[in-house]
Coordinates of C-alpha atoms and ligand atoms in Angstrom, one line a residue:
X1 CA -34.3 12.9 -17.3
X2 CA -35.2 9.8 -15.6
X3 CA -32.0 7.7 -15.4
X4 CA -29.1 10.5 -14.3
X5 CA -27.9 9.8 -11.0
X6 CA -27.8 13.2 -8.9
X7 CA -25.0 13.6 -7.4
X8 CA -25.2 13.0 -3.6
X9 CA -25.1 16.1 -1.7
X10 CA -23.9 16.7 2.2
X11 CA -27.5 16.6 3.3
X12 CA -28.5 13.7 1.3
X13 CA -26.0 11.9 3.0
X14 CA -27.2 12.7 6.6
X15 CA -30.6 11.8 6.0
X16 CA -30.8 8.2 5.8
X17 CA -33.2 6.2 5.9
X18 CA -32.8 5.2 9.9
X19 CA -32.8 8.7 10.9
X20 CA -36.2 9.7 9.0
X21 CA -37.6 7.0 11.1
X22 CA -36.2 7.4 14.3
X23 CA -37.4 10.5 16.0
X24 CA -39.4 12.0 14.0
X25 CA -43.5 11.8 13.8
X26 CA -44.8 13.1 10.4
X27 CA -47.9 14.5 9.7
X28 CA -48.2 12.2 6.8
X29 CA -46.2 9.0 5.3
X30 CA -46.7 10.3 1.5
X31 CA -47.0 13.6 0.4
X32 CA -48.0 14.2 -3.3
X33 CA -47.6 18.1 -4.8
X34 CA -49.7 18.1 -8.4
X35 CA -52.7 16.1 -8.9
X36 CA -52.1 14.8 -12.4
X37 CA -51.4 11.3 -14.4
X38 CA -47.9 11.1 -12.1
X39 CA -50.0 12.3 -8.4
X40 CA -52.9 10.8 -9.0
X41 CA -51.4 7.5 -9.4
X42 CA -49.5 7.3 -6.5
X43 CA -52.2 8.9 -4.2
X44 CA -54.5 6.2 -4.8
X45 CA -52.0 3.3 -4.8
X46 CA -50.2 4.4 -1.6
X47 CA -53.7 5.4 0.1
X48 CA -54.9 2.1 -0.7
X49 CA -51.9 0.2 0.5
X50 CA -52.8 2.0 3.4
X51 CA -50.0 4.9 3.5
X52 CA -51.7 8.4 5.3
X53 CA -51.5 10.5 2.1
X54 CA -51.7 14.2 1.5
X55 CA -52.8 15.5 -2.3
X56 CA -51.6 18.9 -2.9
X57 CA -53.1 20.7 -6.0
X58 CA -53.2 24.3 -7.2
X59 CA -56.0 24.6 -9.2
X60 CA -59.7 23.5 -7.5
X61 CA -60.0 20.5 -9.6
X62 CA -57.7 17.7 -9.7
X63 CA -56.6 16.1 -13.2
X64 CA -54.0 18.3 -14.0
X65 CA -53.0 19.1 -18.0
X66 CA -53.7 15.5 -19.3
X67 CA -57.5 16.3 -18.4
X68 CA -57.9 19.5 -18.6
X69 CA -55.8 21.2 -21.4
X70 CA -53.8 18.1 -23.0
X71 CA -55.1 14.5 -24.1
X72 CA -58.8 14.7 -23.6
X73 CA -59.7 17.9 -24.8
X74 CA -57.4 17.1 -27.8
X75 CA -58.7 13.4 -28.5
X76 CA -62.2 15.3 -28.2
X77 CA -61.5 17.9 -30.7
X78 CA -59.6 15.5 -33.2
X79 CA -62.8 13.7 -33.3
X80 CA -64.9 16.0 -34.1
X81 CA -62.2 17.7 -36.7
X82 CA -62.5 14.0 -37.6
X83 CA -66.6 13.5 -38.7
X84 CA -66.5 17.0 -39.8
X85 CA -63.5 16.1 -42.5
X86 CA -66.0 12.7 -43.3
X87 CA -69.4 14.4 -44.1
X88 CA -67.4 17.0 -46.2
X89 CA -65.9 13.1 -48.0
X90 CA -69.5 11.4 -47.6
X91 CA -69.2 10.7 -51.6
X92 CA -66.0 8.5 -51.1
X93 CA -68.0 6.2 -49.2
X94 CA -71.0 5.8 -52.0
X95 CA -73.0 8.5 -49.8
X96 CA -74.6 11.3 -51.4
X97 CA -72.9 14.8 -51.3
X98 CA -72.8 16.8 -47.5
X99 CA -73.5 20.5 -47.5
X100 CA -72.0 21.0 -44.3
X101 CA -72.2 24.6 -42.3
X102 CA -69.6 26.8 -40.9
X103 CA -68.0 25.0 -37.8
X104 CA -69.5 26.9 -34.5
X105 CA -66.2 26.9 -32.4
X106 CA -68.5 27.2 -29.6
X107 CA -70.4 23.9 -29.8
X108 CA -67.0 22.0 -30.6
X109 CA -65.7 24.0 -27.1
X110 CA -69.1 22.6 -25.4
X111 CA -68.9 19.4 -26.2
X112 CA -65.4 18.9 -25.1
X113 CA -66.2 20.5 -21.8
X114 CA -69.0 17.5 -21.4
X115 CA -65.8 14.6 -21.9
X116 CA -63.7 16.3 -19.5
X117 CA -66.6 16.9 -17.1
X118 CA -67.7 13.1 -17.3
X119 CA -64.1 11.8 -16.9
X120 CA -63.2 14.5 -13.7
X121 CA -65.9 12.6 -11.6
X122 CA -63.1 10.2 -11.9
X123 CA -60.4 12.4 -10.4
X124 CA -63.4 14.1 -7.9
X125 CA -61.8 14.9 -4.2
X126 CA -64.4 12.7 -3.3
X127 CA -63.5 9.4 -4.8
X128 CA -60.0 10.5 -3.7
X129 CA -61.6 10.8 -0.1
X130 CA -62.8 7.5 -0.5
X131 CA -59.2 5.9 -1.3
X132 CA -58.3 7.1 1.8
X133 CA -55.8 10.1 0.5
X134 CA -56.6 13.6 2.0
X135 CA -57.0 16.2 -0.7
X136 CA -55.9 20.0 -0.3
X137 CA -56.1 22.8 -3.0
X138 CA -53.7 26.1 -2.7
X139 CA -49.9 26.3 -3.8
X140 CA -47.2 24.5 -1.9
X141 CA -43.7 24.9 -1.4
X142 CA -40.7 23.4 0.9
X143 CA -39.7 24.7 4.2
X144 CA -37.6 21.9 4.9
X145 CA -37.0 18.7 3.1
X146 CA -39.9 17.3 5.0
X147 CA -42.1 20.0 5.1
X148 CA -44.5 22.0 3.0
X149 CA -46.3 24.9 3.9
X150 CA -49.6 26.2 2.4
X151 CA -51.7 28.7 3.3
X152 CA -49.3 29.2 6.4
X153 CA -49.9 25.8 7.8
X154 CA -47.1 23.2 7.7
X155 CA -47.3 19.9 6.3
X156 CA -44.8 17.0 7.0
X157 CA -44.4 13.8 5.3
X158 CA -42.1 11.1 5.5
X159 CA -41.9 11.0 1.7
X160 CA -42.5 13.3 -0.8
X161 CA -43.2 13.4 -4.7
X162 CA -43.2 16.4 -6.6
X163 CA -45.8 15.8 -9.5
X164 CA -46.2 19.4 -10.3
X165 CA -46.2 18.5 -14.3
X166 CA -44.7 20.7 -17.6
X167 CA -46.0 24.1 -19.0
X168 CA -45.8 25.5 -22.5
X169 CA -42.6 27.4 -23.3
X170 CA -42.3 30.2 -25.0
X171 CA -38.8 30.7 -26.6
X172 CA -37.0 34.0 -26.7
X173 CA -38.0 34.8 -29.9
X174 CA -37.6 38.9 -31.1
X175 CA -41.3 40.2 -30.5
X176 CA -42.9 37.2 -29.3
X177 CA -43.7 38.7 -25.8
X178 CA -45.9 41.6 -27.2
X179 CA -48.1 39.7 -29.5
X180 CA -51.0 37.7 -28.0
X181 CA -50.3 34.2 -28.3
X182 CA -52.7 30.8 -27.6
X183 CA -50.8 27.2 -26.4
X184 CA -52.7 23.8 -25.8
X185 CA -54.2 26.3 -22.4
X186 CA -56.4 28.4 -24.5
X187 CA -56.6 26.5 -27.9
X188 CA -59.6 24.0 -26.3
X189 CA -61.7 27.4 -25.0
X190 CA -61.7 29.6 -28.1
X191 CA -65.2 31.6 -28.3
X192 CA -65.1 31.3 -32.5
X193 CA -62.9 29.0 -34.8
X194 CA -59.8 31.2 -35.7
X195 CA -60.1 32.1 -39.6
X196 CA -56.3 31.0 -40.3
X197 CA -53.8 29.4 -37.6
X198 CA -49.8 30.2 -37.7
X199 CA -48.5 26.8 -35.7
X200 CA -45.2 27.7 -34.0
X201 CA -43.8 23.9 -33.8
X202 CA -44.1 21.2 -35.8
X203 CA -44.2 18.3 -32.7
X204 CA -46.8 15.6 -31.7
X205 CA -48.7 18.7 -30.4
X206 CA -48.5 21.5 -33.1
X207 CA -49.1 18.6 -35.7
X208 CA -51.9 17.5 -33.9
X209 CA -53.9 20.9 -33.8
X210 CA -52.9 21.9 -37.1
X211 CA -54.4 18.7 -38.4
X212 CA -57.6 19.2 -36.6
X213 CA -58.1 23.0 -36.8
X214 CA -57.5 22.9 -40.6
X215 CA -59.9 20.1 -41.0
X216 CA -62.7 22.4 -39.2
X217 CA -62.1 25.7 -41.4
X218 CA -59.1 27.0 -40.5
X219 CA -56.5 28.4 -43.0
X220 CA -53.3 26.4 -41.3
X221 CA -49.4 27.3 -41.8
X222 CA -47.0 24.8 -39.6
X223 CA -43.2 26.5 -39.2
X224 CA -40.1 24.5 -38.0
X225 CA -36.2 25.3 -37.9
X226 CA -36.4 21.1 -38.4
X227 CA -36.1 19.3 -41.9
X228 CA -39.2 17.0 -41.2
X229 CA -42.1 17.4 -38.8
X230 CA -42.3 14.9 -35.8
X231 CA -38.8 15.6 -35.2
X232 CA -38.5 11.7 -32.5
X233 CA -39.6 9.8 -35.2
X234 CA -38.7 8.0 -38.8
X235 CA -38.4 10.7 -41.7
X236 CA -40.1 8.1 -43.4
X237 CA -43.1 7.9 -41.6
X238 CA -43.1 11.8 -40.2
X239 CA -43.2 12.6 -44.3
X240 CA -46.2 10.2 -45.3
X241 CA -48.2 11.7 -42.1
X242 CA -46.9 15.7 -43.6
X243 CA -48.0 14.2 -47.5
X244 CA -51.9 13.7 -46.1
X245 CA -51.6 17.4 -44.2
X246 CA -50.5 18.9 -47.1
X247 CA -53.0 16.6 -49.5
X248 CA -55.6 18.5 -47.1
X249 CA -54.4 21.7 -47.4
X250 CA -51.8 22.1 -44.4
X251 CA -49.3 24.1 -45.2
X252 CA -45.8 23.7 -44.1
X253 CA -42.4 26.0 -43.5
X254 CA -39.8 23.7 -42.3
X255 CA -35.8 24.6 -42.4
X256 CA -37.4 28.1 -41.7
X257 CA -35.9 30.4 -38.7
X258 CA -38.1 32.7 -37.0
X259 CA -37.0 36.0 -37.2
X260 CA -39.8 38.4 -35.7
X261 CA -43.5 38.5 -34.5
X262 CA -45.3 41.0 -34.1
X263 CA -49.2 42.3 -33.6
X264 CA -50.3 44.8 -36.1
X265 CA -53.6 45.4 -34.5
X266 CA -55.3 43.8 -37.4
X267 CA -53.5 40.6 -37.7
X268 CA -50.8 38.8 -36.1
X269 CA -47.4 38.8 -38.5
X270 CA -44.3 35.3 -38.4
X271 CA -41.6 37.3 -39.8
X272 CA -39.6 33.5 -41.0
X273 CA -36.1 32.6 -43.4
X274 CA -37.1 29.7 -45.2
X275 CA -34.3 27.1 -46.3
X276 CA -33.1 29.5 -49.5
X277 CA -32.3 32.0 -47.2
X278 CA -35.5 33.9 -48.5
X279 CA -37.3 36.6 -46.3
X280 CA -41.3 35.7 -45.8
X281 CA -43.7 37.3 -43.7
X282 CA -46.9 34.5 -42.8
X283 CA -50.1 36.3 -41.1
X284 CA -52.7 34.9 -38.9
X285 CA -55.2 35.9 -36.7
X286 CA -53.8 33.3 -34.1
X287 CA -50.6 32.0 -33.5
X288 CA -50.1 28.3 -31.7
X289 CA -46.9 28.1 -30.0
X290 CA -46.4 24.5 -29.4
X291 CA -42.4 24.9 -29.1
X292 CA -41.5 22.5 -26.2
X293 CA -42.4 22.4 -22.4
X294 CA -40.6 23.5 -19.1
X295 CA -40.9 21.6 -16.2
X296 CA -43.2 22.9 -13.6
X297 CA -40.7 24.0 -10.9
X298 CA -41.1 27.6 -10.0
X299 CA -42.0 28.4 -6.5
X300 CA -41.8 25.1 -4.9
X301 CA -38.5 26.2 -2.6
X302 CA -36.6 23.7 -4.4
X303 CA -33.8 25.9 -4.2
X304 CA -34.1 26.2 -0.3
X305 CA -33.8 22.1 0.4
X306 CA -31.1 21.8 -2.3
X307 CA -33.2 19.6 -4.7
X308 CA -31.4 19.8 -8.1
X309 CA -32.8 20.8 -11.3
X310 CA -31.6 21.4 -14.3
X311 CA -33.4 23.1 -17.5
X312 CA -35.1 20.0 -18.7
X313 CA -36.5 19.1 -15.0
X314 CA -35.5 17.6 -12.0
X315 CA -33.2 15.2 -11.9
X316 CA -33.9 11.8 -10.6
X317 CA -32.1 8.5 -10.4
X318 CA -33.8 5.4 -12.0
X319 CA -35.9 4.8 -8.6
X320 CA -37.2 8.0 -10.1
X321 CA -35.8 9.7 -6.6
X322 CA -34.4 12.9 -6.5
X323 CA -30.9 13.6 -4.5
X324 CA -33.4 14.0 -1.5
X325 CA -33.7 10.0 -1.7
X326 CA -37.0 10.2 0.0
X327 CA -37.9 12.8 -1.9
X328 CA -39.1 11.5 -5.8
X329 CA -40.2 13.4 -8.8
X330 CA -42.4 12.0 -11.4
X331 CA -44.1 12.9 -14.4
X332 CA -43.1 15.8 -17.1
X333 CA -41.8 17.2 -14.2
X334 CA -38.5 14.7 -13.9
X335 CA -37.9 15.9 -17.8
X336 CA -38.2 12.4 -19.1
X337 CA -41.0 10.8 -21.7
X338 CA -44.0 13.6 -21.4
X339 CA -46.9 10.9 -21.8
X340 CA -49.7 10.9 -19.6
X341 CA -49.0 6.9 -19.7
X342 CA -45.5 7.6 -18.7
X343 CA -46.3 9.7 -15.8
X344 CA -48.8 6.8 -14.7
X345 CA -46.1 4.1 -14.8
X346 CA -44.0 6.5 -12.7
X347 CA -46.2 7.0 -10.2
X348 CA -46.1 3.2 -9.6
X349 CA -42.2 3.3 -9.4
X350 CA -42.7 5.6 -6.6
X351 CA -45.2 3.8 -4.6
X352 CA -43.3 0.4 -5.2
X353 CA -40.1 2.2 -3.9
X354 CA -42.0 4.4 -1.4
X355 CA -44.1 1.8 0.1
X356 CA -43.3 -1.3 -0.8
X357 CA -39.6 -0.2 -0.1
X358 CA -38.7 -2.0 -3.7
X359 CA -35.6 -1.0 -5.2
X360 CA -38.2 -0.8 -8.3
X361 CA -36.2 0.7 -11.5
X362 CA -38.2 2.4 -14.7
X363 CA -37.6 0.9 -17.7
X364 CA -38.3 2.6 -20.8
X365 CA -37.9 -0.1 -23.1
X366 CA -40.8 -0.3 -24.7
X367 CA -42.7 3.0 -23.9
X368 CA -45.1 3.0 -26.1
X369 CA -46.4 6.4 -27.7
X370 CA -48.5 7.4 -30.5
X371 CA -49.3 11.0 -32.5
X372 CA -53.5 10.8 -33.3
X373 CA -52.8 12.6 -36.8
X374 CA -55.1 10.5 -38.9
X375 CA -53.6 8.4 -39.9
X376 CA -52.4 7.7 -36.5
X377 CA -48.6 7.1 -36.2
X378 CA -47.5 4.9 -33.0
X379 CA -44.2 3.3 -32.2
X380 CA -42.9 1.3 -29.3
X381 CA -38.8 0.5 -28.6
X382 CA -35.8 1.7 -31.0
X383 CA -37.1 3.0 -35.1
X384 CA -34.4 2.9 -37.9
X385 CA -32.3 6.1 -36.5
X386 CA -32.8 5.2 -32.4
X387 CA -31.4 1.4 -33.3
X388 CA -28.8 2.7 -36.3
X389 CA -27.6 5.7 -33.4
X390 CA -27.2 2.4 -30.9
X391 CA -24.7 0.5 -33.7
X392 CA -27.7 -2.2 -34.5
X393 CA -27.2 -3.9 -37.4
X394 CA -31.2 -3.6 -38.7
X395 CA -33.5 -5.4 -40.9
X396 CA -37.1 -4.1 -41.2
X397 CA -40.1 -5.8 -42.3
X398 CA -43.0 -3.9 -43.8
X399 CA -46.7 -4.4 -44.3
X400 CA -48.9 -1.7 -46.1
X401 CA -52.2 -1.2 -45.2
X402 CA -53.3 -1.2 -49.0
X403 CA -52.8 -4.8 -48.6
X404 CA -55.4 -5.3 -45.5
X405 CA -58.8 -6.1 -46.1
X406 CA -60.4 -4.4 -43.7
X407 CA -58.3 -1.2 -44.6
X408 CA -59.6 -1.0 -47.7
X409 CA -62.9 -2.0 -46.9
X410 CA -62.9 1.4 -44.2
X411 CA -61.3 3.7 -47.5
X412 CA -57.9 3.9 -45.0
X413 CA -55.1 2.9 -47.7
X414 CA -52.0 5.3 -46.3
X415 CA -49.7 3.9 -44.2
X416 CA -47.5 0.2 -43.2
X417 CA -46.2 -1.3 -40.3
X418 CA -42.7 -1.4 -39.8
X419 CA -41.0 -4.2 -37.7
X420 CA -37.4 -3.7 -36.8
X421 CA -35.3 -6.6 -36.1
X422 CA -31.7 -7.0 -34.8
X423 CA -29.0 -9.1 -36.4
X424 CA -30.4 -12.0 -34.6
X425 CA -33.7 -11.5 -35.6
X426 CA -34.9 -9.9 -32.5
X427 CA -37.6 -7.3 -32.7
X428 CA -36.1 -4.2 -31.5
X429 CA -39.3 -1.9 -32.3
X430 CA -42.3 -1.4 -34.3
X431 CA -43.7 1.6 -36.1
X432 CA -47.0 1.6 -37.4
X433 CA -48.7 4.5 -39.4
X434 CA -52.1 3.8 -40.4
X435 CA -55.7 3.7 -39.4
X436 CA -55.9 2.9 -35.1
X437 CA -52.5 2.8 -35.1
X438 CA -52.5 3.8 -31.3
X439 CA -54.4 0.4 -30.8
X440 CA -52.6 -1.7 -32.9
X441 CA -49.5 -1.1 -31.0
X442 CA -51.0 -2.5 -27.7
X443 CA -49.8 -6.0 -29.8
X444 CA -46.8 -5.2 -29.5
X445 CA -46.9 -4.1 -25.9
X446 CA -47.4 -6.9 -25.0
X447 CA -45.0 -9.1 -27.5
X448 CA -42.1 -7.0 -26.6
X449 CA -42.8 -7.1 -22.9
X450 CA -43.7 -10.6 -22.6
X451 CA -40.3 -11.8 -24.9
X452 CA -43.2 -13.3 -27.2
X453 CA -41.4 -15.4 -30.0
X454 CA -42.1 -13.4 -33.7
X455 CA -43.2 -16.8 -34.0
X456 CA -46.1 -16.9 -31.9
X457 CA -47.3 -14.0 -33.8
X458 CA -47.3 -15.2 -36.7
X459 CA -48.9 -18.5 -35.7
X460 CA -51.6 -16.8 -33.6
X461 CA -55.2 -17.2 -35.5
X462 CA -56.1 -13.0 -35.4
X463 CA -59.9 -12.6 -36.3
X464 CA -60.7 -11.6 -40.3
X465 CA -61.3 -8.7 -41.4
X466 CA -59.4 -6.5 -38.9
X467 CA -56.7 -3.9 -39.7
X468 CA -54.9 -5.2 -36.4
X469 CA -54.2 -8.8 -39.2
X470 CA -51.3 -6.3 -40.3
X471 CA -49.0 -7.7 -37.0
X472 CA -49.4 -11.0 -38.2
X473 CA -48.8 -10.0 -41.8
X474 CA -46.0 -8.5 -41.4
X475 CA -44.2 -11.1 -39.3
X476 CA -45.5 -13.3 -42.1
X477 CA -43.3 -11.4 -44.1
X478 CA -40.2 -12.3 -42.3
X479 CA -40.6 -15.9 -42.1
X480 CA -42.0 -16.5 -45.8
X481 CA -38.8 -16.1 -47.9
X482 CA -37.9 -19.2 -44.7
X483 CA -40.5 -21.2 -45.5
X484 CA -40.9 -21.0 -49.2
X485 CA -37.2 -21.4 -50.0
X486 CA -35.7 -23.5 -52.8
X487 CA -34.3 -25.1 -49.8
X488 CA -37.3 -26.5 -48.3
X489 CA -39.0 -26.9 -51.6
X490 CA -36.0 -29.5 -52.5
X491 CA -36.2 -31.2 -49.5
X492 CA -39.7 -31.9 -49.3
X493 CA -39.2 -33.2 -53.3
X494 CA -36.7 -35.4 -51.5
X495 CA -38.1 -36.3 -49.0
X496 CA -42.3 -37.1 -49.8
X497 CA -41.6 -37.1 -53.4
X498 CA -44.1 -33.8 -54.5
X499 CA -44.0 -33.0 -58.2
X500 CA -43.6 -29.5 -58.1
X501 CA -45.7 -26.9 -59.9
X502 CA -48.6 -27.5 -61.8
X503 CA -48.7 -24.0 -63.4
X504 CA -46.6 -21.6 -64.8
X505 CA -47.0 -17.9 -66.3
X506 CA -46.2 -17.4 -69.4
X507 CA -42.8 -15.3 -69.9
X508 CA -44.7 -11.8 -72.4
Ligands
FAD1 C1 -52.1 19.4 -26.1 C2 -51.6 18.1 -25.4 C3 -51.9 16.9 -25.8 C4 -51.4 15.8 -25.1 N1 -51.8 14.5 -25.6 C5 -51.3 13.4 -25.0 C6 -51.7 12.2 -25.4 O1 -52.6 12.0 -26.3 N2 -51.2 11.1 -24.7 C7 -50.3 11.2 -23.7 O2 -49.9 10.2 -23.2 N3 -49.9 12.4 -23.3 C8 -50.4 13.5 -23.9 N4 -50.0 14.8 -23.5 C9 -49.0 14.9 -22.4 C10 -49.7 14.7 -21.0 O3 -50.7 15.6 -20.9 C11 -48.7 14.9 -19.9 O4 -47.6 14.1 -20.2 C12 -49.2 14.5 -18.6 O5 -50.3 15.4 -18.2 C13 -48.2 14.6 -17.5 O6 -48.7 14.3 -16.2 P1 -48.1 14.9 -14.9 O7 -48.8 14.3 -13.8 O8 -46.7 14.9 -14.9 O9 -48.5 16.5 -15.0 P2 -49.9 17.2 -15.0 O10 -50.9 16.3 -15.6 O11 -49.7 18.5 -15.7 O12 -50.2 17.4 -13.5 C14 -49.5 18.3 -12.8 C15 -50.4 19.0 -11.7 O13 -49.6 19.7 -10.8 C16 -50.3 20.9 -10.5 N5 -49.3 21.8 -9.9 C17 -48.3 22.4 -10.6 N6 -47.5 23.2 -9.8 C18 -48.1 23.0 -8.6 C19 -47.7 23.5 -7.3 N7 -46.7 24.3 -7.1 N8 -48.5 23.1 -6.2 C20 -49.5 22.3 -6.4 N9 -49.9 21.8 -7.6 C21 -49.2 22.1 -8.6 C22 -50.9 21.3 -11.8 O14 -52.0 22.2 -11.6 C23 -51.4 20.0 -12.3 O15 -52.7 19.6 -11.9 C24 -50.5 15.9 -24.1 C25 -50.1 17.2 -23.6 C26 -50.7 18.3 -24.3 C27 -50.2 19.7 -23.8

């Protein structure tokens, strides 16, 4: 994880900085292994800054999982999941009644290959060409702690970063091995949509897919060893966004233990204990594992220039450099935040410490994330049990979405904002479940980050009727009971003489 010091090793103290310089004549100033969010981003910021750069990637297209078997292809099918669960609703908008056909798996499969083809031109070798960063596909791995080799040939660089991303894992469970499985690297390309869906996992990915394959037809059962779903984030808010599933027909075994698997030939079988300690067999004819990722460091000679890795990933300081200091490692690969946003940031941390020779440190603060369940559910800085866990004394301010015009006026009525503030009143984080959620949040990205005053918020004119109003509401929230105190009412009586209230209910 980004953030643990590695501890300095014999070699790491020979090779400083003066030494790499003196004497030696690299092929390349940066060398980048993985050509994803993390690779991409420092290739074209240290090409452009005018670094000779060398892009290794395994695969013959650049993008890496974000692209290809992660964010687009899932934001893709999620929106089609998404219209498809509308027409089938057209009568809750005043429309008349949708007979909708069977869901072709095929055409939803096509269509999501024409996003990722439109976005690769993008991340083309070409436009990479074009930055000034040379591009090279085939498989790469250390010979010394300057040098790659690939195909035979050596490559040196004066820095390295090893980009090389995360990759489903699939745990040790009793039969798992023997029974064909999909994970997010096959779920995209199915030829036909599967006729029920066991989802081993119950995180941002497994709730995603089970949301979205249930929506287009199939028969969905989500198991987790965990007591809610969306295991990072407020019970709160993980159990509204499980109530909708469920309202839709999702159904879910949490507290349960996976005991077996197996493949009877006909159908695939989760042998699971449930909470009661009851025995139940679920049965599929596809089963998701979306249990966790392992970071991508298998054949890269890591072990041969002493770069250290644990289980979660490499480790890196909070320059995001390894114990190789001019070697860096970022991305899902480092083991910290697996966000393609994340892996972007990091790659800037490199090229700031890399090239600019910055003693640039990530800062997680306020990483922002979201899950795009619909509703959508996105948060930024500490929730209740990440501020309560750091001894925070909290107060939270909510805002429900039944309460915003626009909200209602779209037939989105689940979900609130949730502000957290400190003891002083200091927003600490914000949770948001509801309609754009994932936008809504970019508020508060740049609040938080800029140190804007709640106060500015709530004094900002937003634009009527929009859902994003709730920020301002619920701010609003915290300074009202201020404002509209007995306090200030008395004072003003004192002070400009009003007369006080010209109405009054009358007590039933
Ligand atoms: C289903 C799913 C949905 C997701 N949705 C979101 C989302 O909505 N928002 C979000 O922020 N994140 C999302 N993520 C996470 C996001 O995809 C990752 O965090 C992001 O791709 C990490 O970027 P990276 O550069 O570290 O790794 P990658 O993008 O995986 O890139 C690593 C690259 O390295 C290459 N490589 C690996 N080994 C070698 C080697 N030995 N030699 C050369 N090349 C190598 C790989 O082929 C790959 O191209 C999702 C992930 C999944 C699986």
């Amino acid at each position: 994880m980004a953030g643990t010091e590695p501890r300095p090793t014999k070699s790491m103290d020979k090779t400083t900085e003066l030494e790499m310089n003196m004497g030696h004549n690299f092929d390349f100033d940066m060398g980048i292994i993985g050509g994803g969010a993390a690779g991409l981003t420092v290739a074209s910021g240290a090409a452009q800054l005018g670094a000779k750069t060398l892009l290794i990637e395994k695969e013959q297209e650049l993008g890496g999982d974000c692209l290809h078997f992660g964010c687009v292809p899932s934001k893709t099918l999620i929106k089609s999941a998404h219209v498809y669960h509308l027409m089938k609703h057209a009568t809750d908008y005043g429309l008349p009644a949708v007979q909708v056909s069977p869901v072709d798996f095929q055409q939803v499969s096509a269509r999501i290959r024409g996003v990722i083809a439109t976005i690769q031109e993008h991340d083309s070798e070409e436009r990479f060409c074009g930055l000034g960063a040379q591009v090279k596909f085939g498989t790469a791995r250390f010979t010394d702690e300057h040098t790659v080799t690939m195909d035979g040939k050596p490559h040196s660089a004066k820095h390295w970063v090893i980009a090389t991303g995360s990759s489903p894992i699939a745990p040790p469970i009793p039969g798992l091995v023997d029974t064909p499985f999909i994970t997010n690297k096959e779920i995209f390309y199915l030829d036909h949509l599967p006729p029920a869906m066991i989802v081993l996992g119950a995180g941002p990915i497994g709730i995603e897919m089970a949301q979205a394959f249930n929506r287009l037809g199939t028969r969905v059962v989500v198991v987790d060893r965990a007591d809610q779903i969306l295991g990072k984030e407020d019970k709160i808010m993980a159990d509204a966004v499980m109530a909708v599933m469920a309202a839709e027909g999702v159904d879910f075994q949490l507290e349960a233990a996976i005991t077996s698997v197996r493949d009877t030939g006909k159908v695939k079988e989760v042998d699971i204990t449930d909470q009661q300690g009851a025995a139940h067999t679920l049965q599929a004819d596809t089963i998701l594992v979306a249990m966790g990722r392992g970071a991508n460091v298998d054949g890269l000679g890591l072990d041969h220039i002493g770069v250290t890795f644990n289980g979660r990933g490499i480790a890196v300081d909070q320059r995001l450099r390894t114990n190789h200091k001019h070697i860096f490692a970022a991305g899902d690969v480092n083991g910290g935040f697996q966000f393609t946003h994340a892996a972007g940031y990091e790659g800037g941390i490199v090229v700031s410490n890399a090239i600019f020779h910055l003693p640039r440190k990530a800062d997680y603060t306020y990483l922002p994330w979201c899950t795009y369940t619909d509703p959508e559910l996105a948060s930024i800085g500490m929730n209740q049990k990440t501020a309560e866990a750091a001894g925070i004394q909290t107060r939270i301010w909510e805002e429900e979405f039944k309460d915003n015009d626009r909200s209602l006026a779209e037939g989105e009525k689940i979900g609130r904002i949730r502000l957290i503030v400190d003891e002083k009143e200091k927003p600490v984080g914000v949770q948001i479940l509801g309609p754009r959620a994932g936008d809504l949040i970019s508020e508060w990205v740049a609040a938080l980050n800029g140190n804007v005053k709640l106060s500015t918020i709530a004094g900002a004119i937003h634009p009527y009727p929009t859902i994003g109003e709730i920020n301002k509401k619920v701010v609003g929230s915290l300074f009202a009971p201020k404002i509209f105190s007995d306090k200030i009412r008395k004072g003003l009586k004192f002070f400009f003489n009003l007369k006080g209230r010209a109405c009054t209910l009358a007590e039933n």
